[in-house]
Amino acid sequence: MQYAVIMAGGSGQRLWPLSRQNRPKQIINAFEGQSLLRQCVDRMQGVFASKNIFVVTNAEYADIVRKHLPELPRENIIGEPVGRDTANAIGLAATILHKKSPDSIMGVFSADQIIEPVEPLHDAIRKALTHIEQHPEELFTFGIKAAYAHTGFGYLKRGEPKENVIEGVCPVEAFKEKPNRSTASKYIRSGQYCWNSGMFVWKTATILEELKRALPKNAERFQKIADAWNTPQQEEVLNAEFPQLDKISIDFAVMEQAEHVSMCELDCHWVDLGSYQALAERIGTVDEDENVTSADTRAIWLHSNNNMALSTQKDHLIAAIHAEDLIIVHTEDVTMICHREETSHLKSLLQRLGKENLEQYL
């Protein structure tokens, strides 16, 4: 059986106040009238049946996500009791799917990404599924053809294609962490590197074995979760074992040490929407002064340039005079104004709200 697993966790702090505790970033309908999660599920339905699409999210968001995606079976929404990074989110999904279908293959995708057009992605997924059927001991990932020397992404170094493999598939020679500007430029000039997409395909049995080798204590806890799954003790065991897992990403835990990793490259428009800076590239129209206004926002700019305005209330007007390099976000109860280069301080701002007993705005 072939499954798609969509990673839709995270608190979305970098998109506050658009994203809130009761309105996670994945279900905000700010992207051409749809949410990122909705768009991701639609992409997956081009390859996978709805009944085989699973979503891993925060337990507190599980009911919200179920209402947002009514076509998915209720049990396909998997709630993490706490965040333990991607290695454990993937481990939890693999544990559940392996118990359901021991010979299964799972693809792992992110709800935070926009990929256009979808046809190259669908072709690449089918290619990956076929490759893993033929080489079940391998792990498979997807590179994105690098448009420029980006310092915010990890990189994959392509190896030489092997004989008797599907056209376009090659080994991953190395995983590289986010580089500085000079190193990123060298990667681009070499023609051997692409952006690391954070999307994967593998046998559930294979990734569980890799996780067991890298994180043996975690594997013991996943086995307890597996033993209790679909029993009356399911939630009790999950809530007891999952918070004790060592927190680590799948790249650090597995991918950077794995011996058998293959890939193919996607030539498409790809955006990882984890911040307002990335969101500004996508949300709406740009005027002659580089002011970005989302499709449902009313804004008027006077002697202003390089700003972004977004409002969740269509009848609210944002008016700015001599504004420069600002992000302005208006919701029903919060207006946030921030310099475009200072969004990294949002986490500190949210901590301040908690200290001053303003939790209703979180």
mmCIF file of N, CA and C in Angstrom, residues 212-330:
data_model
loop_
_atom_site.group_PDB
_atom_site.id
_atom_site.type_symbol
_atom_site.label_atom_id
_atom_site.label_comp_id
_atom_site.label_asym_id
_atom_site.label_seq_id
_atom_site.Cartn_x
_atom_site.Cartn_y
_atom_site.Cartn_z
ATOM 1 N N LYS A 212 15.574 3.171 14.317
ATOM 2 C CA LYS A 212 16.002 2.280 15.406
ATOM 3 C C LYS A 212 17.515 2.301 15.550
ATOM 4 N N ARG A 213 18.213 2.323 14.412
ATOM 5 C CA ARG A 213 19.669 2.354 14.445
ATOM 6 C C ARG A 213 20.172 3.692 15.000
ATOM 7 N N ALA A 214 19.521 4.788 14.610
ATOM 8 C CA ALA A 214 19.976 6.114 15.038
ATOM 9 C C ALA A 214 19.501 6.475 16.442
ATOM 10 N N LEU A 215 18.289 6.046 16.791
ATOM 11 C CA LEU A 215 17.666 6.452 18.054
ATOM 12 C C LEU A 215 17.039 5.228 18.730
ATOM 13 N N PRO A 216 17.862 4.335 19.262
ATOM 14 C CA PRO A 216 17.333 3.079 19.805
ATOM 15 C C PRO A 216 16.349 3.259 20.962
ATOM 16 N N LYS A 217 16.569 4.252 21.811
ATOM 17 C CA LYS A 217 15.640 4.482 22.920
ATOM 18 C C LYS A 217 14.283 4.965 22.408
ATOM 19 N N ASN A 218 14.313 5.815 21.393
ATOM 20 C CA ASN A 218 13.060 6.257 20.782
ATOM 21 C C ASN A 218 12.318 5.080 20.166
ATOM 22 N N ALA A 219 13.076 4.188 19.522
ATOM 23 C CA ALA A 219 12.456 3.037 18.863
ATOM 24 C C ALA A 219 11.712 2.170 19.877
ATOM 25 N N GLU A 220 12.247 2.041 21.076
ATOM 26 C CA GLU A 220 11.559 1.263 22.112
ATOM 27 C C GLU A 220 10.215 1.891 22.459
ATOM 28 N N ARG A 221 10.182 3.205 22.501
ATOM 29 C CA ARG A 221 8.923 3.896 22.815
ATOM 30 C C ARG A 221 7.936 3.771 21.656
ATOM 31 N N PHE A 222 8.435 3.839 20.430
ATOM 32 C CA PHE A 222 7.544 3.660 19.278
ATOM 33 C C PHE A 222 6.952 2.246 19.257
ATOM 34 N N GLN A 223 7.722 1.271 19.692
ATOM 35 C CA GLN A 223 7.191 -0.092 19.743
ATOM 36 C C GLN A 223 6.046 -0.186 20.747
ATOM 37 N N LYS A 224 6.170 0.504 21.873
ATOM 38 C CA LYS A 224 5.084 0.518 22.855
ATOM 39 C C LYS A 224 3.838 1.193 22.273
ATOM 40 N N ILE A 225 4.067 2.267 21.519
ATOM 41 C CA ILE A 225 2.939 2.953 20.865
ATOM 42 C C ILE A 225 2.285 2.027 19.848
ATOM 43 N N ALA A 226 3.106 1.308 19.081
ATOM 44 C CA ALA A 226 2.568 0.381 18.088
ATOM 45 C C ALA A 226 1.737 -0.715 18.742
ATOM 46 N N ASP A 227 2.249 -1.263 19.842
ATOM 47 C CA ASP A 227 1.543 -2.344 20.528
ATOM 48 C C ASP A 227 0.173 -1.892 21.035
ATOM 49 N N ALA A 228 0.069 -0.617 21.422
ATOM 50 C CA ALA A 228 -1.180 -0.108 21.994
ATOM 51 C C ALA A 228 -2.119 0.480 20.947
ATOM 52 N N TRP A 229 -1.621 0.668 19.712
ATOM 53 C CA TRP A 229 -2.446 1.355 18.707
ATOM 54 C C TRP A 229 -3.669 0.508 18.361
ATOM 55 N N ASN A 230 -4.803 1.183 18.223
ATOM 56 C CA ASN A 230 -6.093 0.540 17.952
ATOM 57 C C ASN A 230 -6.573 -0.340 19.101
ATOM 58 N N THR A 231 -6.109 -0.032 20.316
ATOM 59 C CA THR A 231 -6.615 -0.678 21.522
ATOM 60 C C THR A 231 -7.173 0.418 22.429
ATOM 61 N N PRO A 232 -7.878 0.069 23.487
ATOM 62 C CA PRO A 232 -8.381 1.099 24.413
ATOM 63 C C PRO A 232 -7.272 1.913 25.081
ATOM 64 N N GLN A 233 -6.037 1.413 25.060
ATOM 65 C CA GLN A 233 -4.915 2.113 25.703
ATOM 66 C C GLN A 233 -4.161 3.031 24.732
ATOM 67 N N GLN A 234 -4.663 3.191 23.515
ATOM 68 C CA GLN A 234 -3.936 3.930 22.487
ATOM 69 C C GLN A 234 -3.521 5.324 22.947
ATOM 70 N N GLU A 235 -4.465 6.143 23.355
ATOM 71 C CA GLU A 235 -4.160 7.528 23.727
ATOM 72 C C GLU A 235 -3.331 7.601 24.995
ATOM 73 N N GLU A 236 -3.610 6.726 25.940
ATOM 74 C CA GLU A 236 -2.852 6.720 27.199
ATOM 75 C C GLU A 236 -1.377 6.446 26.946
ATOM 76 N N VAL A 237 -1.090 5.445 26.133
ATOM 77 C CA VAL A 237 0.303 5.104 25.845
ATOM 78 C C VAL A 237 0.967 6.188 24.994
ATOM 79 N N LEU A 238 0.254 6.701 24.007
ATOM 80 C CA LEU A 238 0.807 7.774 23.176
ATOM 81 C C LEU A 238 1.179 8.981 24.031
ATOM 82 N N ASN A 239 0.299 9.382 24.911
ATOM 83 C CA ASN A 239 0.550 10.554 25.757
ATOM 84 C C ASN A 239 1.654 10.311 26.774
ATOM 85 N N ALA A 240 1.875 9.062 27.132
ATOM 86 C CA ALA A 240 2.930 8.743 28.095
ATOM 87 C C ALA A 240 4.295 8.631 27.426
ATOM 88 N N GLU A 241 4.345 8.042 26.245
ATOM 89 C CA GLU A 241 5.627 7.739 25.597
ATOM 90 C C GLU A 241 6.141 8.849 24.689
ATOM 91 N N PHE A 242 5.262 9.474 23.921
ATOM 92 C CA PHE A 242 5.719 10.426 22.902
ATOM 93 C C PHE A 242 6.462 11.628 23.498
ATOM 94 N N PRO A 243 5.999 12.230 24.596
ATOM 95 C CA PRO A 243 6.726 13.388 25.136
ATOM 96 C C PRO A 243 8.137 13.069 25.607
ATOM 97 N N GLN A 244 8.449 11.794 25.810
ATOM 98 C CA GLN A 244 9.773 11.419 26.307
ATOM 99 C C GLN A 244 10.776 11.139 25.193
ATOM 100 N N LEU A 245 10.346 11.236 23.944
ATOM 101 C CA LEU A 245 11.236 11.003 22.820
ATOM 102 C C LEU A 245 12.293 12.100 22.726
ATOM 103 N N ASP A 246 13.501 11.720 22.326
ATOM 104 C CA ASP A 246 14.555 12.713 22.091
ATOM 105 C C ASP A 246 14.190 13.543 20.869
ATOM 106 N N LYS A 247 14.206 14.849 21.028
ATOM 107 C CA LYS A 247 13.781 15.758 19.968
ATOM 108 C C LYS A 247 14.906 15.958 18.961
ATOM 109 N N ILE A 248 14.628 15.655 17.675
ATOM 110 C CA ILE A 248 15.655 15.772 16.648
ATOM 111 C C ILE A 248 14.991 15.748 15.267
ATOM 112 N N SER A 249 15.640 16.388 14.290
ATOM 113 C CA SER A 249 15.102 16.420 12.929
ATOM 114 C C SER A 249 15.464 15.138 12.193
ATOM 115 N N ILE A 250 14.718 14.841 11.140
ATOM 116 C CA ILE A 250 14.985 13.642 10.347
ATOM 117 C C ILE A 250 16.311 13.763 9.604
ATOM 118 N N ASP A 251 16.703 14.963 9.211
ATOM 119 C CA ASP A 251 17.985 15.129 8.529
ATOM 120 C C ASP A 251 19.145 14.784 9.451
ATOM 121 N N PHE A 252 19.135 15.349 10.661
ATOM 122 C CA PHE A 252 20.215 15.077 11.609
ATOM 123 C C PHE A 252 20.201 13.616 12.064
ATOM 124 N N ALA A 253 19.023 13.085 12.333
ATOM 125 C CA ALA A 253 18.928 11.734 12.886
ATOM 126 C C ALA A 253 19.262 10.656 11.865
ATOM 127 N N VAL A 254 18.784 10.830 10.622
ATOM 128 C CA VAL A 254 18.881 9.739 9.645
ATOM 129 C C VAL A 254 19.568 10.139 8.353
ATOM 130 N N MET A 255 19.042 11.162 7.669
ATOM 131 C CA MET A 255 19.424 11.386 6.275
ATOM 132 C C MET A 255 20.910 11.679 6.094
ATOM 133 N N GLU A 256 21.495 12.452 6.975
ATOM 134 C CA GLU A 256 22.889 12.839 6.785
ATOM 135 C C GLU A 256 23.854 11.680 7.028
ATOM 136 N N GLN A 257 23.388 10.618 7.696
ATOM 137 C CA GLN A 257 24.247 9.461 7.952
ATOM 138 C C GLN A 257 23.892 8.256 7.083
ATOM 139 N N ALA A 258 22.743 8.293 6.428
ATOM 140 C CA ALA A 258 22.271 7.128 5.672
ATOM 141 C C ALA A 258 23.196 6.822 4.489
ATOM 142 N N GLU A 259 23.378 5.532 4.209
ATOM 143 C CA GLU A 259 24.289 5.108 3.145
ATOM 144 C C GLU A 259 23.612 5.020 1.782
ATOM 145 N N HIS A 260 22.324 4.762 1.758
ATOM 146 C CA HIS A 260 21.639 4.516 0.492
ATOM 147 C C HIS A 260 20.495 5.516 0.316
ATOM 148 N N VAL A 261 20.826 6.671 -0.240
ATOM 149 C CA VAL A 261 19.833 7.723 -0.472
ATOM 150 C C VAL A 261 19.857 8.100 -1.949
ATOM 151 N N SER A 262 18.709 8.052 -2.577
ATOM 152 C CA SER A 262 18.585 8.485 -3.970
ATOM 153 C C SER A 262 17.682 9.705 -4.049
ATOM 154 N N MET A 263 17.689 10.346 -5.201
ATOM 155 C CA MET A 263 16.907 11.576 -5.367
ATOM 156 C C MET A 263 16.575 11.791 -6.838
ATOM 157 N N CYS A 264 15.639 12.675 -7.080
ATOM 158 C CA CYS A 264 15.462 13.276 -8.394
ATOM 159 C C CYS A 264 15.226 14.770 -8.170
ATOM 160 N N GLU A 265 15.465 15.552 -9.210
ATOM 161 C CA GLU A 265 15.373 17.006 -9.084
ATOM 162 C C GLU A 265 14.069 17.506 -9.700
ATOM 163 N N LEU A 266 13.434 18.446 -8.986
ATOM 164 C CA LEU A 266 12.210 19.081 -9.469
ATOM 165 C C LEU A 266 12.544 20.454 -10.034
ATOM 166 N N ASP A 267 12.127 20.704 -11.246
ATOM 167 C CA ASP A 267 12.287 22.024 -11.854
ATOM 168 C C ASP A 267 10.920 22.696 -11.818
ATOM 169 N N CYS A 268 10.660 23.442 -10.764
ATOM 170 C CA CYS A 268 9.345 24.049 -10.572
ATOM 171 C C CYS A 268 9.486 25.248 -9.639
ATOM 172 N N HIS A 269 8.394 25.992 -9.505
ATOM 173 C CA HIS A 269 8.365 27.091 -8.542
ATOM 174 C C HIS A 269 8.042 26.495 -7.182
ATOM 175 N N TRP A 270 8.955 26.694 -6.236
ATOM 176 C CA TRP A 270 8.845 26.072 -4.910
ATOM 177 C C TRP A 270 9.097 27.139 -3.851
ATOM 178 N N VAL A 271 8.162 27.263 -2.919
ATOM 179 C CA VAL A 271 8.303 28.243 -1.837
ATOM 180 C C VAL A 271 7.989 27.552 -0.525
ATOM 181 N N ASP A 272 8.859 27.709 0.443
ATOM 182 C CA ASP A 272 8.638 27.198 1.790
ATOM 183 C C ASP A 272 8.144 28.365 2.644
ATOM 184 N N LEU A 273 6.841 28.369 2.932
ATOM 185 C CA LEU A 273 6.204 29.540 3.544
ATOM 186 C C LEU A 273 6.226 29.473 5.070
ATOM 187 N N GLY A 274 7.392 29.722 5.641
ATOM 188 C CA GLY A 274 7.493 29.697 7.095
ATOM 189 C C GLY A 274 7.590 31.061 7.727
ATOM 190 N N SER A 275 7.545 32.125 6.926
ATOM 191 C CA SER A 275 7.737 33.465 7.485
ATOM 192 C C SER A 275 7.010 34.489 6.622
ATOM 193 N N TYR A 276 6.882 35.716 7.144
ATOM 194 C CA TYR A 276 6.249 36.781 6.373
ATOM 195 C C TYR A 276 7.091 37.176 5.174
ATOM 196 N N GLN A 277 8.398 37.044 5.281
ATOM 197 C CA GLN A 277 9.246 37.370 4.141
ATOM 198 C C GLN A 277 8.911 36.462 2.955
ATOM 199 N N ALA A 278 8.742 35.172 3.235
ATOM 200 C CA ALA A 278 8.368 34.243 2.170
ATOM 201 C C ALA A 278 6.930 34.478 1.724
ATOM 202 N N LEU A 279 6.062 34.798 2.666
ATOM 203 C CA LEU A 279 4.653 35.025 2.351
ATOM 204 C C LEU A 279 4.475 36.222 1.422
ATOM 205 N N ALA A 280 5.324 37.227 1.579
ATOM 206 C CA ALA A 280 5.211 38.443 0.772
ATOM 207 C C ALA A 280 5.352 38.155 -0.720
ATOM 208 N N GLU A 281 6.057 37.077 -1.048
ATOM 209 C CA GLU A 281 6.257 36.725 -2.450
ATOM 210 C C GLU A 281 5.011 36.122 -3.088
ATOM 211 N N ARG A 282 4.008 35.769 -2.235
ATOM 212 C CA ARG A 282 2.916 34.960 -2.740
ATOM 213 C C ARG A 282 1.519 35.547 -2.586
ATOM 214 N N ILE A 283 1.311 36.499 -1.667
ATOM 215 C CA ILE A 283 -0.055 36.741 -1.199
ATOM 216 C C ILE A 283 -0.899 37.650 -2.076
ATOM 217 N N GLY A 284 -0.323 38.433 -2.977
ATOM 218 C CA GLY A 284 -1.194 39.318 -3.732
ATOM 219 C C GLY A 284 -0.459 40.198 -4.715
ATOM 220 N N THR A 285 -0.977 41.397 -4.893
ATOM 221 C CA THR A 285 -0.452 42.299 -5.915
ATOM 222 C C THR A 285 0.681 43.160 -5.376
ATOM 223 N N VAL A 286 1.569 43.556 -6.286
ATOM 224 C CA VAL A 286 2.701 44.412 -5.948
ATOM 225 C C VAL A 286 2.598 45.666 -6.803
ATOM 226 N N ASP A 287 2.632 46.847 -6.144
ATOM 227 C CA ASP A 287 2.510 48.085 -6.918
ATOM 228 C C ASP A 287 3.877 48.573 -7.385
ATOM 229 N N GLU A 288 3.896 49.743 -8.011
ATOM 230 C CA GLU A 288 5.141 50.265 -8.580
ATOM 231 C C GLU A 288 6.177 50.623 -7.525
ATOM 232 N N ASP A 289 5.741 50.728 -6.271
ATOM 233 C CA ASP A 289 6.667 51.036 -5.175
ATOM 234 C C ASP A 289 7.009 49.806 -4.342
ATOM 235 N N GLU A 290 6.741 48.627 -4.906
ATOM 236 C CA GLU A 290 7.057 47.353 -4.245
ATOM 237 C C GLU A 290 6.268 47.127 -2.957
ATOM 238 N N ASN A 291 5.092 47.735 -2.858
ATOM 239 C CA ASN A 291 4.198 47.459 -1.734
ATOM 240 C C ASN A 291 3.319 46.255 -2.094
ATOM 241 N N VAL A 292 3.292 45.262 -1.212
ATOM 242 C CA VAL A 292 2.537 44.040 -1.450
ATOM 243 C C VAL A 292 1.243 44.086 -0.639
ATOM 244 N N THR A 293 0.129 43.842 -1.294
ATOM 245 C CA THR A 293 -1.174 43.843 -0.626
ATOM 246 C C THR A 293 -1.883 42.535 -0.942
ATOM 247 N N SER A 294 -2.345 41.827 0.084
ATOM 248 C CA SER A 294 -3.020 40.550 -0.151
ATOM 249 C C SER A 294 -4.335 40.773 -0.883
ATOM 250 N N ALA A 295 -4.826 39.714 -1.500
ATOM 251 C CA ALA A 295 -5.987 39.814 -2.386
ATOM 252 C C ALA A 295 -7.228 40.355 -1.676
ATOM 253 N N ASP A 296 -7.426 40.021 -0.410
ATOM 254 C CA ASP A 296 -8.630 40.428 0.318
ATOM 255 C C ASP A 296 -8.399 41.642 1.225
ATOM 256 N N THR A 297 -7.306 42.352 1.018
ATOM 257 C CA THR A 297 -6.961 43.484 1.880
ATOM 258 C C THR A 297 -7.137 44.810 1.142
ATOM 259 N N ARG A 298 -7.739 45.776 1.830
ATOM 260 C CA ARG A 298 -7.821 47.142 1.304
ATOM 261 C C ARG A 298 -6.683 47.959 1.905
ATOM 262 N N ALA A 299 -5.867 48.532 1.057
ATOM 263 C CA ALA A 299 -4.740 49.338 1.533
ATOM 264 C C ALA A 299 -4.508 50.501 0.590
ATOM 265 N N ILE A 300 -4.081 51.618 1.158
ATOM 266 C CA ILE A 300 -3.695 52.781 0.359
ATOM 267 C C ILE A 300 -2.332 53.238 0.853
ATOM 268 N N TRP A 301 -1.428 53.427 -0.099
ATOM 269 C CA TRP A 301 -0.048 53.784 0.220
ATOM 270 C C TRP A 301 0.256 55.184 -0.309
ATOM 271 N N LEU A 302 0.804 56.034 0.520
ATOM 272 C CA LEU A 302 1.206 57.379 0.109
ATOM 273 C C LEU A 302 2.671 57.571 0.457
ATOM 274 N N HIS A 303 3.475 57.846 -0.563
ATOM 275 C CA HIS A 303 4.928 58.026 -0.364
ATOM 276 C C HIS A 303 5.510 56.867 0.455
ATOM 277 N N SER A 304 5.111 55.651 0.129
ATOM 278 C CA SER A 304 5.542 54.461 0.874
ATOM 279 C C SER A 304 6.088 53.424 -0.097
ATOM 280 N N ASN A 305 7.046 52.623 0.385
ATOM 281 C CA ASN A 305 7.612 51.605 -0.492
ATOM 282 C C ASN A 305 8.101 50.389 0.290
ATOM 283 N N ASN A 306 8.086 49.245 -0.410
ATOM 284 C CA ASN A 306 8.609 47.968 0.100
ATOM 285 C C ASN A 306 7.913 47.514 1.377
ATOM 286 N N ASN A 307 6.586 47.677 1.424
ATOM 287 C CA ASN A 307 5.806 47.231 2.577
ATOM 288 C C ASN A 307 4.932 46.044 2.204
ATOM 289 N N MET A 308 4.401 45.380 3.217
ATOM 290 C CA MET A 308 3.431 44.317 3.009
ATOM 291 C C MET A 308 2.246 44.542 3.935
ATOM 292 N N ALA A 309 1.026 44.444 3.406
ATOM 293 C CA ALA A 309 -0.187 44.610 4.208
ATOM 294 C C ALA A 309 -1.092 43.411 4.020
ATOM 295 N N LEU A 310 -1.617 42.920 5.133
ATOM 296 C CA LEU A 310 -2.520 41.776 5.097
ATOM 297 C C LEU A 310 -3.570 41.955 6.181
ATOM 298 N N SER A 311 -4.824 41.856 5.813
ATOM 299 C CA SER A 311 -5.921 41.972 6.774
ATOM 300 C C SER A 311 -6.886 40.803 6.598
ATOM 301 N N THR A 312 -7.377 40.275 7.718
ATOM 302 C CA THR A 312 -8.380 39.211 7.654
ATOM 303 C C THR A 312 -9.789 39.773 7.578
ATOM 304 N N GLN A 313 -9.927 41.098 7.660
ATOM 305 C CA GLN A 313 -11.237 41.746 7.599
ATOM 306 C C GLN A 313 -11.327 42.574 6.324
ATOM 307 N N LYS A 314 -12.213 42.164 5.426
ATOM 308 C CA LYS A 314 -12.293 42.784 4.111
ATOM 309 C C LYS A 314 -12.733 44.236 4.147
ATOM 310 N N ASP A 315 -13.469 44.643 5.177
ATOM 311 C CA ASP A 315 -13.956 46.024 5.236
ATOM 312 C C ASP A 315 -13.025 46.943 6.015
ATOM 313 N N HIS A 316 -11.856 46.439 6.400
ATOM 314 C CA HIS A 316 -10.895 47.247 7.144
ATOM 315 C C HIS A 316 -9.872 47.853 6.177
ATOM 316 N N LEU A 317 -9.626 49.127 6.298
ATOM 317 C CA LEU A 317 -8.661 49.810 5.433
ATOM 318 C C LEU A 317 -7.349 50.034 6.176
ATOM 319 N N ILE A 318 -6.255 49.675 5.529
ATOM 320 C CA ILE A 318 -4.923 49.997 6.031
ATOM 321 C C ILE A 318 -4.397 51.174 5.209
ATOM 322 N N ALA A 319 -4.095 52.270 5.872
ATOM 323 C CA ALA A 319 -3.598 53.475 5.200
ATOM 324 C C ALA A 319 -2.227 53.834 5.760
ATOM 325 N N ALA A 320 -1.273 54.072 4.894
ATOM 326 C CA ALA A 320 0.091 54.343 5.344
ATOM 327 C C ALA A 320 0.679 55.534 4.601
ATOM 328 N N ILE A 321 1.411 56.370 5.347
ATOM 329 C CA ILE A 321 2.087 57.538 4.781
ATOM 330 C C ILE A 321 3.559 57.467 5.159
ATOM 331 N N HIS A 322 4.425 57.594 4.174
ATOM 332 C CA HIS A 322 5.880 57.545 4.401
ATOM 333 C C HIS A 322 6.281 56.306 5.201
ATOM 334 N N ALA A 323 5.672 55.190 4.881
ATOM 335 C CA ALA A 323 6.050 53.910 5.497
ATOM 336 C C ALA A 323 7.057 53.206 4.590
ATOM 337 N N GLU A 324 8.004 52.539 5.198
ATOM 338 C CA GLU A 324 9.039 51.878 4.414
ATOM 339 C C GLU A 324 9.489 50.597 5.106
ATOM 340 N N ASP A 325 9.552 49.513 4.333
ATOM 341 C CA ASP A 325 10.067 48.228 4.806
ATOM 342 C C ASP A 325 9.297 47.690 6.012
ATOM 343 N N LEU A 326 7.973 47.834 5.997
ATOM 344 C CA LEU A 326 7.150 47.364 7.108
ATOM 345 C C LEU A 326 6.274 46.183 6.716
ATOM 346 N N ILE A 327 5.967 45.352 7.705
ATOM 347 C CA ILE A 327 4.932 44.329 7.584
ATOM 348 C C ILE A 327 3.784 44.763 8.482
ATOM 349 N N ILE A 328 2.597 44.875 7.902
ATOM 350 C CA ILE A 328 1.414 45.296 8.653
ATOM 351 C C ILE A 328 0.372 44.187 8.520
ATOM 352 N N VAL A 329 0.007 43.593 9.654
ATOM 353 C CA VAL A 329 -0.972 42.504 9.656
ATOM 354 C C VAL A 329 -2.100 42.868 10.602
ATOM 355 N N HIS A 330 -3.317 42.861 10.086
ATOM 356 C CA HIS A 330 -4.487 43.222 10.893
ATOM 357 C C HIS A 330 -5.440 42.038 10.965
#
